[in-house]
PDB file of C-alpha atoms in Angstrom:
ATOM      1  CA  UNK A  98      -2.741   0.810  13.981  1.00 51.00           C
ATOM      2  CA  UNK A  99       0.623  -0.546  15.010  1.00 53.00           C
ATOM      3  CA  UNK A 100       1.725  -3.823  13.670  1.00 59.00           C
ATOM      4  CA  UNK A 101       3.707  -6.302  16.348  1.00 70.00           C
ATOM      5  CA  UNK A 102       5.763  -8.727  14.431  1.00 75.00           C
ATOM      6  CA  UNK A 103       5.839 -12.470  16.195  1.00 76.00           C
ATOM      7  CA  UNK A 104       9.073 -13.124  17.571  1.00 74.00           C
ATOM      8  CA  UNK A 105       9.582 -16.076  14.505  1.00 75.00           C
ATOM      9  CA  UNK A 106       9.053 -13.448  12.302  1.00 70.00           C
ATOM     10  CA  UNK A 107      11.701 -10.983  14.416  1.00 70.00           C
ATOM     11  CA  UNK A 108      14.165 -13.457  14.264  1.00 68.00           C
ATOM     12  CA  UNK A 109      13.863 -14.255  10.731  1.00 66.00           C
ATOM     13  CA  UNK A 110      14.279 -11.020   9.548  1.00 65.00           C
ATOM     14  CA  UNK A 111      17.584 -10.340  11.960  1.00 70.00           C
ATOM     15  CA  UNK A 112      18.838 -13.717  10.143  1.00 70.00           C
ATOM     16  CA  UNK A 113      18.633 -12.298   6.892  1.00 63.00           C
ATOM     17  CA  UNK A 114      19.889  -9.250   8.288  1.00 64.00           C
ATOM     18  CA  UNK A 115      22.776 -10.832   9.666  1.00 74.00           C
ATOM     19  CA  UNK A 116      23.081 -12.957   5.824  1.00 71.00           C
ATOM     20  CA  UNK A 117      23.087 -10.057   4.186  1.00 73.00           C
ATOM     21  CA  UNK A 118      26.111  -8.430   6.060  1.00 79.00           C
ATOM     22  CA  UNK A 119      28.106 -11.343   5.102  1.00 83.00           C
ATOM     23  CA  UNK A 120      27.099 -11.455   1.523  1.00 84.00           C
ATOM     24  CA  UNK A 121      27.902  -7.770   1.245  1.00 86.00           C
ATOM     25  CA  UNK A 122      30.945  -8.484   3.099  1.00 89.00           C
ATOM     26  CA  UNK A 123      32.058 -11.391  -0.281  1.00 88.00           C
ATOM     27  CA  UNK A 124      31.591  -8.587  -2.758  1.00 93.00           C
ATOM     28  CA  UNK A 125      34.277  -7.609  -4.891  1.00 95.00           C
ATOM     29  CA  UNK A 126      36.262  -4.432  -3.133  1.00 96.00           C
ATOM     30  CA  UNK A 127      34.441  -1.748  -6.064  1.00 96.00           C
ATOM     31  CA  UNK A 128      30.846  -3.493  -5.720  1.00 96.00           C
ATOM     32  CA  UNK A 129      30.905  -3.575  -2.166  1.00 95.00           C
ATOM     33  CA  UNK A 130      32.416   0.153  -1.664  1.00 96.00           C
ATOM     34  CA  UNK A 131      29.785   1.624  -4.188  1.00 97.00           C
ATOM     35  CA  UNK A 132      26.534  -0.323  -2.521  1.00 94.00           C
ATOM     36  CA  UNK A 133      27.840   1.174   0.802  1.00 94.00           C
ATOM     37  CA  UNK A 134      28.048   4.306  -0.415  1.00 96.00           C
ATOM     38  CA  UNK A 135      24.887   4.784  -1.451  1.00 95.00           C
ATOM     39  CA  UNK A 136      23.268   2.671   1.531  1.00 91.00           C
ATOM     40  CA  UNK A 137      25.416   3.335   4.766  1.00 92.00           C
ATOM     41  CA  UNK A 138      26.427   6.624   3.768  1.00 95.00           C
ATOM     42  CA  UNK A 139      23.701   8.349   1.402  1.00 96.00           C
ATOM     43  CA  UNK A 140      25.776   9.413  -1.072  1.00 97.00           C
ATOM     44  CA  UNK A 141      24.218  10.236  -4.475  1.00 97.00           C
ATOM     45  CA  UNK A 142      25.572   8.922  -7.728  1.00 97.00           C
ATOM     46  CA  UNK A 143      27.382  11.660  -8.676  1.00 97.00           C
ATOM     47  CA  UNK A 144      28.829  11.778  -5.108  1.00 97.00           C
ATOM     48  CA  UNK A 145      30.126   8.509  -5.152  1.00 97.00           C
ATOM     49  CA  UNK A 146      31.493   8.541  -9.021  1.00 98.00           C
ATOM     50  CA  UNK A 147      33.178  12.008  -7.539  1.00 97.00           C
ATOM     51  CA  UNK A 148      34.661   9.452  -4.200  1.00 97.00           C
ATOM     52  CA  UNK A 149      35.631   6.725  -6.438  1.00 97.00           C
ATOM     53  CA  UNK A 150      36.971   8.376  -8.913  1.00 98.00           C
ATOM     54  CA  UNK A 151      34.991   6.755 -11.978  1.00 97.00           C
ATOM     55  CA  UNK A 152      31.997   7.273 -14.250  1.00 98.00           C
ATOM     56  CA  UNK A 153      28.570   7.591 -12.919  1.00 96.00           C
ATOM     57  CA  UNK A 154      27.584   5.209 -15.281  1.00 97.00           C
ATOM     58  CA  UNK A 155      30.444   2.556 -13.414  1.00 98.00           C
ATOM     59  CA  UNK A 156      28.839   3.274 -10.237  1.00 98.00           C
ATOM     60  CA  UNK A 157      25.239   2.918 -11.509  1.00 97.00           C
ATOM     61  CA  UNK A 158      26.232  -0.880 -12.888  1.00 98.00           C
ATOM     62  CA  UNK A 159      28.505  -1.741  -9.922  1.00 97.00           C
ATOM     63  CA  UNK A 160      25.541  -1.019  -7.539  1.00 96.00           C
ATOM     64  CA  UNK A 161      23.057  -2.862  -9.897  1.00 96.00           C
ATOM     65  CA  UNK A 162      25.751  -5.868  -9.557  1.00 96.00           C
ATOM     66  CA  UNK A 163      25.990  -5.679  -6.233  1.00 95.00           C
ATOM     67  CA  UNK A 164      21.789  -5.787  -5.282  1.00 93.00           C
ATOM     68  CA  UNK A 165      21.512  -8.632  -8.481  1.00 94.00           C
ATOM     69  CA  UNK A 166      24.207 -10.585  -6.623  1.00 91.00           C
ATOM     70  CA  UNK A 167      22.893 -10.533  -3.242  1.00 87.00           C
ATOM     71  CA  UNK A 168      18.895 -10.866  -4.334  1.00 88.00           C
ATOM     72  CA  UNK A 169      20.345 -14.060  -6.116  1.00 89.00           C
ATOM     73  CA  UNK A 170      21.956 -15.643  -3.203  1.00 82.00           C
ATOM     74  CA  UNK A 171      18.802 -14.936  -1.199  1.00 79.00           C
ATOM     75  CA  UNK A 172      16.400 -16.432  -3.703  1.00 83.00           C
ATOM     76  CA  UNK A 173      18.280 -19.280  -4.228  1.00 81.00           C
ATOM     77  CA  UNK A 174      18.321 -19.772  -0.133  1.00 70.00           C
ATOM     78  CA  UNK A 175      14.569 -19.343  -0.135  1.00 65.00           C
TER      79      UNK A 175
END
């Protein structure tokens, strides 16, 4: 069964989409390289402490930081 998606329901999710790029985009330089690390590029954990030249357990909290900050400005715009 394949599901079509109403074009309100397109266009809302390329606006939050497009709100998420920007709120990515107003993360602190470490937050923002770690989340697109692991997102854009893949990378593991280990392969991103390794990159950036930190703990694992750094990266681990940045990323967390980084979701928690953008799930926060999205729930408040909801």
């Amino acid at each position: 069964m394949v599901r079509e998606d109403s074009p309100e329901e397109i266009c809302s999710a390329m606006e939050t989409g497009m709100e998420v790029v920007r709120f990515v985009a107003n993360l602190s330089p470490p937050l923002k390289k770690a989340l697109l690390l692991r997102e854009e590029e893949g990378m593991s954990y280990d392969e991103i402490a390794i990159k950036m030249e930190c703990p694992m357990g750094t990266v681990r909290s940045r990323i967390h930081r980084a979701r928690a900050e953008i799930r926060k400005i999205l729930e408040k715009d909801q």
